[in-house]
């Protein structure tokens, strides 16, 4: 089997490819690596395709053109699927990742205990471009810091990494990234424990433009949420459910203070409860249990109201039982009420998770592409 497959996602990188591919090839030859280069292009309107065709005459390069899909992560997955090498290495086309580091990444991954190798900017000896301003530095640092719950790697967002084919294949059915951070997705989903980082000097692109927009950065947050749900499951859902519950308290109090100027207080209280219940419902449907947001909303809303009522009844029963049956709680009614709230919330959460938003089509299910690929195997 081929030793190595190098996957390069591209969108309008004609100029950079003419420099990159010979440099990659030189690094491969110097290290006597038997490799293929797979360029995954999303039908770039510049000369990327023609350039690849010309380069393929001279170098071991294969071009995959995707006509109806766009996106860095899915392009990388398409490349990983097409690859035939024992080791799969991913890098950018814009010369940010020095190809001269490829052999080092490969030999680090050849150590038996290594699952994943990163060409890292943030370990000793690594660097980013001198021209980075404070905003870019902080932006990158914050994004990296947000990945901390998932990995202790210093630079899991680098985009320059290698993984063993057998490790990748364990998780290929459950990959479901959005946006740019396919490396982090692989570390989490392939359950890579031993991540090795090789220092690199990350250079800024000279030709062409970056495709990392603000929208992509928002997608990263969405991706983090998916990984959070995947890794922490019910704990993750519960934390989101509780935080949304907290926002409901504010909605309720705000509505009450607004409405009590206009209408009698029993009606105002009822309306305030109804509004916070509704905002909680919408937020839970779109965020916490977003896997179920395509199910019919009306039925969900009715069962949600039922579940809130059940939670409220359990809350009441707990508070009353504690305060009337235990001397300790007689003088501590607020503590009893607090425990009642927790019990009620627990019931409400379980009903929401398994009844109201029960259709569990979560991020760990195969993507459409994975299913298609499976059929073609
Ligand atoms: N096929 C395909 N489709 N390739 C794409 C797409 C796309 O929609 N968008 C970007 N690419 C390719 C680019 O052509 C380039 O080779 C690589 O993906 C990285 O894209 P850039 O536009 O250069 O993005 P960047 O420099 O902001 O992001 C890079 O640096 C980050 C760290 O600072 C990427 O390597 C990220 O993965 C990395 O996190
Ligand atoms: Mn770049």
Short mmCIF file of C-alpha atoms and ligand atoms in Angstrom, two decimals:
data_model
loop_
_atom_site.label_atom_id
_atom_site.label_comp_id
_atom_site.label_asym_id
_atom_site.label_seq_id
_atom_site.Cartn_x
_atom_site.Cartn_y
_atom_site.Cartn_z
CA UNK A 1 0.00 0.00 0.00
CA UNK A 2 1.04 3.56 -0.67
CA UNK A 3 2.81 5.15 2.31
CA UNK A 4 1.22 8.55 2.23
CA UNK A 5 -1.68 10.56 0.78
CA UNK A 6 -1.50 14.34 0.91
CA UNK A 7 -4.87 16.04 0.73
CA UNK A 8 -5.00 19.67 -0.33
CA UNK A 9 -8.36 21.45 -0.38
CA UNK A 10 -8.43 24.34 -2.82
CA UNK A 11 -10.59 27.19 -3.88
CA UNK A 12 -8.96 29.59 -6.34
CA UNK A 13 -5.37 28.64 -5.61
CA UNK A 14 -3.92 28.42 -9.14
CA UNK A 15 -0.94 30.65 -8.43
CA UNK A 16 -0.06 28.98 -5.13
CA UNK A 17 -0.34 25.44 -6.51
CA UNK A 18 2.32 26.05 -9.13
CA UNK A 19 4.76 26.80 -6.30
CA UNK A 20 3.43 24.36 -3.72
CA UNK A 21 3.28 21.11 -5.69
CA UNK A 22 6.96 21.15 -6.81
CA UNK A 23 7.95 21.98 -3.22
CA UNK A 24 5.85 19.12 -1.86
CA UNK A 25 7.33 16.77 -4.42
CA UNK A 26 10.85 17.83 -3.53
CA UNK A 27 10.21 17.20 0.16
CA UNK A 28 8.77 13.75 -0.66
CA UNK A 29 11.71 12.80 -2.86
CA UNK A 30 14.26 14.00 -0.30
CA UNK A 31 12.65 11.79 2.35
CA UNK A 32 12.03 8.89 -0.10
CA UNK A 33 8.33 8.92 0.63
CA UNK A 34 6.02 7.02 -1.65
CA UNK A 35 3.03 9.35 -1.88
CA UNK A 36 0.08 10.65 -3.85
CA UNK A 37 -1.19 14.23 -3.79
CA UNK A 38 -4.94 14.71 -3.92
CA UNK A 39 -6.24 18.18 -4.68
CA UNK A 40 -9.92 18.62 -3.83
CA UNK A 41 -11.22 21.66 -5.66
CA UNK A 42 -14.73 23.08 -5.53
CA UNK A 43 -14.88 24.01 -9.19
CA UNK A 44 -12.81 27.18 -8.79
CA UNK A 45 -13.55 29.88 -11.35
CA UNK A 46 -9.82 30.69 -11.71
CA UNK A 47 -7.20 28.46 -13.42
CA UNK A 48 -6.88 25.97 -10.52
CA UNK A 49 -8.28 23.07 -12.57
CA UNK A 50 -6.10 23.70 -15.62
CA UNK A 51 -3.03 24.18 -13.41
CA UNK A 52 -3.72 20.84 -11.71
CA UNK A 53 -4.11 19.09 -15.02
CA UNK A 54 -0.73 20.38 -16.15
CA UNK A 55 0.94 19.53 -12.83
CA UNK A 56 -0.53 16.01 -12.92
CA UNK A 57 1.57 15.27 -16.01
CA UNK A 58 4.74 15.75 -14.00
CA UNK A 59 3.82 14.93 -10.40
CA UNK A 60 1.79 12.19 -8.65
CA UNK A 61 -1.23 14.44 -8.44
CA UNK A 62 -4.89 13.54 -8.61
CA UNK A 63 -7.61 16.16 -8.91
CA UNK A 64 -11.09 15.76 -7.49
CA UNK A 65 -13.51 18.43 -8.66
CA UNK A 66 -16.69 18.91 -6.68
CA UNK A 67 -19.31 20.74 -8.66
CA UNK A 68 -22.22 20.93 -6.29
CA UNK A 69 -20.67 21.33 -2.89
CA UNK A 70 -18.53 23.99 -1.20
CA UNK A 71 -16.67 24.00 2.05
CA UNK A 72 -13.26 23.23 3.45
CA UNK A 73 -14.20 20.43 5.84
CA UNK A 74 -16.33 18.45 3.42
CA UNK A 75 -13.66 18.89 0.74
CA UNK A 76 -11.10 17.40 3.12
CA UNK A 77 -13.43 14.48 3.89
CA UNK A 78 -13.86 13.84 0.17
CA UNK A 79 -10.06 13.73 -0.13
CA UNK A 80 -9.69 11.42 2.87
CA UNK A 81 -12.24 9.07 1.34
CA UNK A 82 -10.46 8.97 -2.00
CA UNK A 83 -7.01 8.52 -0.47
CA UNK A 84 -5.23 5.18 -0.72
CA UNK A 85 -2.23 5.84 1.54
CA UNK A 86 -1.45 4.37 4.95
CA UNK A 87 -1.00 7.86 6.35
CA UNK A 88 -3.36 10.71 5.49
CA UNK A 89 -1.95 14.22 5.67
CA UNK A 90 -3.93 17.41 5.16
CA UNK A 91 -2.50 20.83 4.34
CA UNK A 92 -3.51 24.18 2.86
CA UNK A 93 -2.65 25.21 -0.67
CA UNK A 94 -1.67 28.78 0.14
CA UNK A 95 1.91 28.02 1.29
CA UNK A 96 1.02 28.73 4.91
CA UNK A 97 2.10 25.22 5.84
CA UNK A 98 5.74 24.53 4.90
CA UNK A 99 5.86 21.31 2.83
CA UNK A 100 9.39 20.75 4.14
CA UNK A 101 7.81 19.68 7.45
CA UNK A 102 5.85 16.82 5.84
CA UNK A 103 8.49 14.09 6.48
CA UNK A 104 8.72 15.12 10.13
CA UNK A 105 4.95 14.84 10.56
CA UNK A 106 4.98 11.44 8.89
CA UNK A 107 7.75 10.01 11.03
CA UNK A 108 6.10 11.34 14.20
CA UNK A 109 2.92 9.51 13.23
CA UNK A 110 4.88 6.35 12.53
CA UNK A 111 5.60 6.08 16.25
CA UNK A 112 3.26 3.32 17.42
CA UNK A 113 1.61 5.31 20.21
CA UNK A 114 0.86 8.43 18.11
CA UNK A 115 -2.74 8.81 16.86
CA UNK A 116 -2.59 12.28 15.38
CA UNK A 117 0.16 14.71 14.44
CA UNK A 118 -0.22 18.48 14.09
CA UNK A 119 2.07 20.93 12.35
CA UNK A 120 1.78 23.38 15.21
CA UNK A 121 2.23 27.12 15.48
CA UNK A 122 1.84 27.21 19.23
CA UNK A 123 4.44 24.79 20.59
CA UNK A 124 8.00 25.79 21.35
CA UNK A 125 9.84 26.43 18.12
CA UNK A 126 6.65 27.16 16.16
CA UNK A 127 5.58 30.58 14.96
CA UNK A 128 3.00 32.61 13.10
CA UNK A 129 3.68 35.30 10.54
CA UNK A 130 5.35 38.47 11.88
CA UNK A 131 2.68 40.61 10.31
CA UNK A 132 -0.15 39.29 12.52
CA UNK A 133 -1.83 42.20 14.31
CA UNK A 134 -3.30 41.96 17.81
CA UNK A 135 -6.80 41.26 16.51
CA UNK A 136 -5.74 38.26 14.46
CA UNK A 137 -3.58 36.96 17.30
CA UNK A 138 -6.40 37.21 19.80
CA UNK A 139 -8.95 35.84 17.40
CA UNK A 140 -6.82 32.76 16.87
CA UNK A 141 -6.05 32.42 20.59
CA UNK A 142 -9.70 32.63 21.62
CA UNK A 143 -10.74 30.12 18.97
CA UNK A 144 -7.99 27.76 20.16
CA UNK A 145 -8.93 28.28 23.79
CA UNK A 146 -12.55 27.33 22.99
CA UNK A 147 -11.29 23.94 21.82
CA UNK A 148 -9.79 23.20 25.25
CA UNK A 149 -12.66 21.00 26.51
CA UNK A 150 -11.93 18.60 23.67
CA UNK A 151 -8.17 18.36 23.47
CA UNK A 152 -5.06 19.48 25.26
CA UNK A 153 -3.26 20.06 21.94
CA UNK A 154 -1.86 23.59 21.66
CA UNK A 155 -2.90 24.08 18.04
CA UNK A 156 -5.79 21.80 17.06
CA UNK A 157 -7.05 24.37 14.54
CA UNK A 158 -3.88 24.49 12.48
CA UNK A 159 -5.21 22.78 9.37
CA UNK A 160 -1.85 20.98 8.88
CA UNK A 161 -2.12 17.48 10.29
CA UNK A 162 -1.70 13.77 9.71
CA UNK A 163 -3.73 10.77 10.84
CA UNK A 164 -3.37 7.03 10.31
CA UNK A 165 -5.78 5.57 7.84
CA UNK A 166 -6.97 2.97 10.35
CA UNK A 167 -7.70 5.69 12.95
CA UNK A 168 -9.66 7.73 10.43
CA UNK A 169 -11.70 4.77 9.30
CA UNK A 170 -12.94 4.12 12.84
CA UNK A 171 -14.90 7.36 12.80
CA UNK A 172 -15.64 8.15 9.18
CA UNK A 173 -19.32 7.30 9.61
CA UNK A 174 -19.83 9.82 12.39
CA UNK A 175 -18.05 12.85 10.96
CA UNK A 176 -20.27 15.87 10.73
CA UNK A 177 -18.26 19.08 10.74
CA UNK A 178 -19.46 22.55 9.80
CA UNK A 179 -16.99 25.12 8.58
CA UNK A 180 -13.23 25.00 8.78
CA UNK A 181 -12.08 22.90 11.70
CA UNK A 182 -11.88 19.39 10.32
CA UNK A 183 -8.71 18.65 12.33
CA UNK A 184 -10.51 19.21 15.63
CA UNK A 185 -13.44 17.12 14.39
CA UNK A 186 -11.10 14.22 13.65
CA UNK A 187 -9.30 14.46 17.00
CA UNK A 188 -12.63 14.30 18.85
CA UNK A 189 -14.52 11.79 16.73
CA UNK A 190 -11.59 9.43 16.16
CA UNK A 191 -10.93 9.66 19.89
CA UNK A 192 -7.27 10.51 19.38
CA UNK A 193 -5.55 10.45 22.75
CA UNK A 194 -1.94 10.79 21.78
CA UNK A 195 -1.65 13.99 19.76
CA UNK A 196 1.90 14.92 18.83
CA UNK A 197 2.78 18.47 17.80
CA UNK A 198 5.62 19.36 15.49
CA UNK A 199 6.61 23.04 15.47
CA UNK A 200 6.14 24.85 12.16
CA UNK A 201 6.60 28.41 10.93
CA UNK A 202 3.19 29.39 9.66
CA UNK A 203 3.56 31.84 6.78
CA UNK A 204 0.80 34.15 5.61
CA UNK A 205 -0.48 33.64 2.10
CA UNK A 206 1.08 35.89 -0.51
CA UNK A 207 -1.20 35.16 -3.48
CA UNK A 208 -4.96 34.90 -3.51
CA UNK A 209 -7.33 35.68 -0.67
CA UNK A 210 -8.36 33.90 2.52
CA UNK A 211 -11.81 32.36 2.50
CA UNK A 212 -12.19 32.58 6.25
CA UNK A 213 -15.13 34.92 6.64
CA UNK A 214 -17.00 36.06 9.74
CA UNK A 215 -19.71 33.59 8.77
CA UNK A 216 -17.15 30.77 8.93
CA UNK A 217 -16.21 31.90 12.42
CA UNK A 218 -19.84 31.68 13.48
CA UNK A 219 -19.94 28.21 11.99
CA UNK A 220 -17.06 27.33 14.30
CA UNK A 221 -19.30 28.07 17.29
CA UNK A 222 -21.93 25.79 15.81
CA UNK A 223 -19.29 23.13 15.32
CA UNK A 224 -18.15 23.50 18.94
CA UNK A 225 -21.71 22.98 20.11
CA UNK A 226 -21.98 19.79 18.06
CA UNK A 227 -18.73 18.49 19.52
CA UNK A 228 -19.87 19.46 23.01
CA UNK A 229 -23.09 17.43 22.55
CA UNK A 230 -21.13 14.53 21.05
CA UNK A 231 -18.58 14.38 23.84
CA UNK A 232 -20.67 15.19 26.90
CA UNK A 233 -24.09 13.96 25.74
CA UNK A 234 -26.75 14.46 28.46
CA UNK A 235 -24.47 16.64 30.58
CA UNK A 236 -24.12 18.97 27.61
CA UNK A 237 -27.88 19.03 27.00
CA UNK A 238 -28.57 19.64 30.66
CA UNK A 239 -26.15 22.57 30.92
CA UNK A 240 -27.76 24.22 27.88
CA UNK A 241 -31.24 23.49 29.22
CA UNK A 242 -30.36 25.04 32.59
CA UNK A 243 -28.80 28.15 31.03
CA UNK A 244 -31.86 28.67 28.86
CA UNK A 245 -34.00 28.19 31.98
CA UNK A 246 -32.06 31.08 33.50
CA UNK A 247 -32.82 33.33 30.55
CA UNK A 248 -36.49 32.42 31.12
CA UNK A 249 -36.29 33.95 34.60
CA UNK A 250 -35.27 37.27 33.04
CA UNK A 251 -37.98 37.10 30.37
CA UNK A 252 -40.56 36.35 33.03
CA UNK A 253 -39.55 39.21 35.33
CA UNK A 254 -39.19 41.65 32.46
CA UNK A 255 -42.62 40.81 31.08
CA UNK A 256 -44.17 41.04 34.51
CA UNK A 257 -42.79 44.49 35.20
CA UNK A 258 -43.92 45.62 31.76
CA UNK A 259 -47.42 44.15 31.89
CA UNK A 260 -48.30 44.93 35.49
CA UNK A 261 -48.62 48.61 34.53
CA UNK A 262 -51.42 47.74 32.12
CA UNK A 263 -53.34 44.74 33.33
CA UNK A 264 -54.40 43.12 36.57
CA UNK A 265 -51.67 41.13 38.23
CA UNK A 266 -53.16 37.59 37.97
CA UNK A 267 -53.36 37.99 34.20
CA UNK A 268 -49.94 39.68 34.06
CA UNK A 269 -48.36 36.82 36.04
CA UNK A 270 -49.98 34.25 33.77
CA UNK A 271 -48.82 36.06 30.64
CA UNK A 272 -45.29 36.42 32.03
CA UNK A 273 -45.13 32.67 32.72
CA UNK A 274 -46.49 31.93 29.25
CA UNK A 275 -43.93 34.17 27.55
CA UNK A 276 -40.94 32.74 29.38
CA UNK A 277 -42.19 29.24 28.72
CA UNK A 278 -42.47 30.07 25.02
CA UNK A 279 -39.02 31.67 24.71
CA UNK A 280 -37.55 28.70 26.59
CA UNK A 281 -39.31 26.38 24.19
CA UNK A 282 -37.97 28.16 21.12
CA UNK A 283 -34.44 28.37 22.48
CA UNK A 284 -34.38 24.72 23.53
CA UNK A 285 -35.78 23.66 20.19
CA UNK A 286 -33.22 25.66 18.23
CA UNK A 287 -30.19 25.25 20.45
CA UNK A 288 -30.22 22.53 23.12
CA UNK A 289 -32.21 19.96 21.19
CA UNK A 290 -31.56 21.33 17.73
CA UNK A 291 -31.43 17.76 16.39
CA UNK A 292 -35.23 17.77 16.68
CA UNK A 293 -35.93 21.17 15.17
CA UNK A 294 -37.38 19.72 11.98
CA UNK A 295 -40.14 17.83 13.79
CA UNK A 296 -43.64 19.41 13.75
CA UNK A 297 -43.53 22.44 16.02
CA UNK A 298 -47.13 22.52 17.19
CA UNK A 299 -47.10 19.02 18.62
CA UNK A 300 -43.75 19.73 20.22
CA UNK A 301 -45.07 22.94 21.77
CA UNK A 302 -48.09 21.21 23.28
CA UNK A 303 -46.03 18.36 24.75
CA UNK A 304 -43.52 20.94 25.97
CA UNK A 305 -46.28 22.77 27.87
CA UNK A 306 -47.35 19.42 29.31
CA UNK A 307 -43.82 18.70 30.38
CA UNK A 308 -43.50 22.13 32.06
CA UNK A 309 -46.75 21.47 33.92
CA UNK A 310 -45.47 18.08 35.07
CA UNK A 311 -42.24 19.73 36.21
CA UNK A 312 -44.24 22.36 38.10
CA UNK A 313 -46.36 19.68 39.82
CA UNK A 314 -43.25 17.78 40.92
CA UNK A 315 -41.74 21.06 42.08
CA UNK A 316 -44.83 21.80 44.17
CA UNK A 317 -45.07 18.27 45.58
CA UNK A 318 -41.40 18.23 46.59
CA UNK A 319 -41.53 21.65 48.23
CA UNK A 320 -44.72 20.83 50.12
CA UNK A 321 -43.53 17.40 51.22
CA UNK A 322 -40.22 18.72 52.46
CA UNK A 323 -41.63 21.72 54.30
CA UNK A 324 -44.48 19.81 55.93
CA UNK A 325 -42.86 16.49 56.77
CA UNK A 326 -39.42 17.55 57.92
CA UNK A 327 -38.80 19.83 60.85
CA UNK A 328 -35.50 20.95 59.30
CA UNK A 329 -37.32 22.45 56.31
CA UNK A 330 -40.17 24.03 58.27
CA UNK A 331 -38.02 27.06 59.01
CA UNK A 332 -36.19 26.82 55.70
CA UNK A 333 -38.98 27.08 53.17
CA UNK A 334 -36.73 28.78 50.60
CA UNK A 335 -34.32 25.86 50.70
CA UNK A 336 -37.25 23.47 50.27
CA UNK A 337 -38.45 25.54 47.32
CA UNK A 338 -34.98 25.49 45.81
CA UNK A 339 -34.83 21.69 46.03
CA UNK A 340 -38.34 21.64 44.54
CA UNK A 341 -37.10 23.73 41.62
CA UNK A 342 -34.22 21.30 41.01
CA UNK A 343 -36.50 18.25 41.12
CA UNK A 344 -39.06 19.94 38.84
CA UNK A 345 -36.33 20.96 36.44
CA UNK A 346 -34.92 17.43 36.43
CA UNK A 347 -38.31 15.97 35.46
CA UNK A 348 -38.86 18.68 32.89
CA UNK A 349 -35.43 18.02 31.40
CA UNK A 350 -35.97 14.26 31.14
CA UNK A 351 -39.37 14.74 29.52
CA UNK A 352 -37.94 17.24 27.05
CA UNK A 353 -34.96 15.09 26.20
CA UNK A 354 -36.82 11.83 25.72
CA UNK A 355 -40.38 12.83 24.89
CA UNK A 356 -40.81 16.36 23.56
CA UNK A 357 -37.59 16.41 21.53
CA UNK A 358 -37.24 12.68 21.27
CA UNK A 359 -36.34 12.18 17.64
CA UNK A 360 -32.64 11.75 18.19
CA UNK A 361 -30.99 12.60 14.92
CA UNK A 362 -27.82 13.90 16.47
CA UNK A 363 -24.45 15.06 15.20
CA UNK A 364 -23.01 11.59 15.66
CA UNK A 365 -25.16 10.15 12.94
CA UNK A 366 -23.65 9.67 9.52
CA UNK A 367 -23.82 12.53 7.07
CA UNK A 368 -25.49 12.10 3.70
CA UNK A 369 -22.09 11.91 2.01
CA UNK A 370 -20.99 9.14 4.34
CA UNK A 371 -24.08 7.14 3.51
CA UNK A 372 -23.55 7.63 -0.20
CA UNK A 373 -19.92 6.63 0.13
CA UNK A 374 -20.90 3.50 2.00
CA UNK A 375 -23.15 2.45 -0.84
CA UNK A 376 -20.39 2.82 -3.38
CA UNK A 377 -17.96 0.67 -1.42
N1 LIG B 1 -12.25 22.79 -1.65
C1 LIG B 1 -12.33 23.89 -0.90
N2 LIG B 1 -13.55 24.46 -0.67
N3 LIG B 1 -11.22 24.43 -0.35
C2 LIG B 1 -11.34 25.54 0.39
C3 LIG B 1 -12.56 26.16 0.65
C4 LIG B 1 -13.73 25.57 0.09
O1 LIG B 1 -14.85 26.04 0.26
N4 LIG B 1 -12.35 27.25 1.44
C5 LIG B 1 -11.03 27.29 1.64
N5 LIG B 1 -10.40 26.27 1.01
C6 LIG B 1 -8.97 25.96 0.97
C7 LIG B 1 -8.11 27.12 0.52
O2 LIG B 1 -7.97 27.14 -0.87
C8 LIG B 1 -6.82 26.80 1.24
O3 LIG B 1 -6.06 25.87 0.56
C9 LIG B 1 -7.29 26.19 2.56
O4 LIG B 1 -8.58 25.67 2.30
C10 LIG B 1 -7.33 27.21 3.71
O5 LIG B 1 -8.15 28.29 3.34
P1 LIG B 1 -7.76 29.82 3.55
O6 LIG B 1 -8.72 30.62 2.79
O7 LIG B 1 -6.30 30.01 3.28
O8 LIG B 1 -8.13 30.00 5.05
P2 LIG B 1 -7.30 30.53 6.31
O9 LIG B 1 -5.88 30.83 5.99
O10 LIG B 1 -8.06 31.60 6.93
O11 LIG B 1 -7.43 29.26 7.27
C11 LIG B 1 -6.39 28.40 7.44
O12 LIG B 1 -5.70 28.72 8.60
C12 LIG B 1 -6.35 28.44 9.77
C13 LIG B 1 -5.43 28.75 10.89
O13 LIG B 1 -5.10 30.11 10.92
C14 LIG B 1 -6.88 26.96 7.42
O14 LIG B 1 -5.79 26.11 7.40
C15 LIG B 1 -7.60 26.61 8.62
O15 LIG B 1 -7.85 25.18 8.59
C16 LIG B 1 -6.76 26.98 9.80
O16 LIG B 1 -7.52 26.75 10.91
MN1 LIG B 2 -4.63 30.51 4.50
#
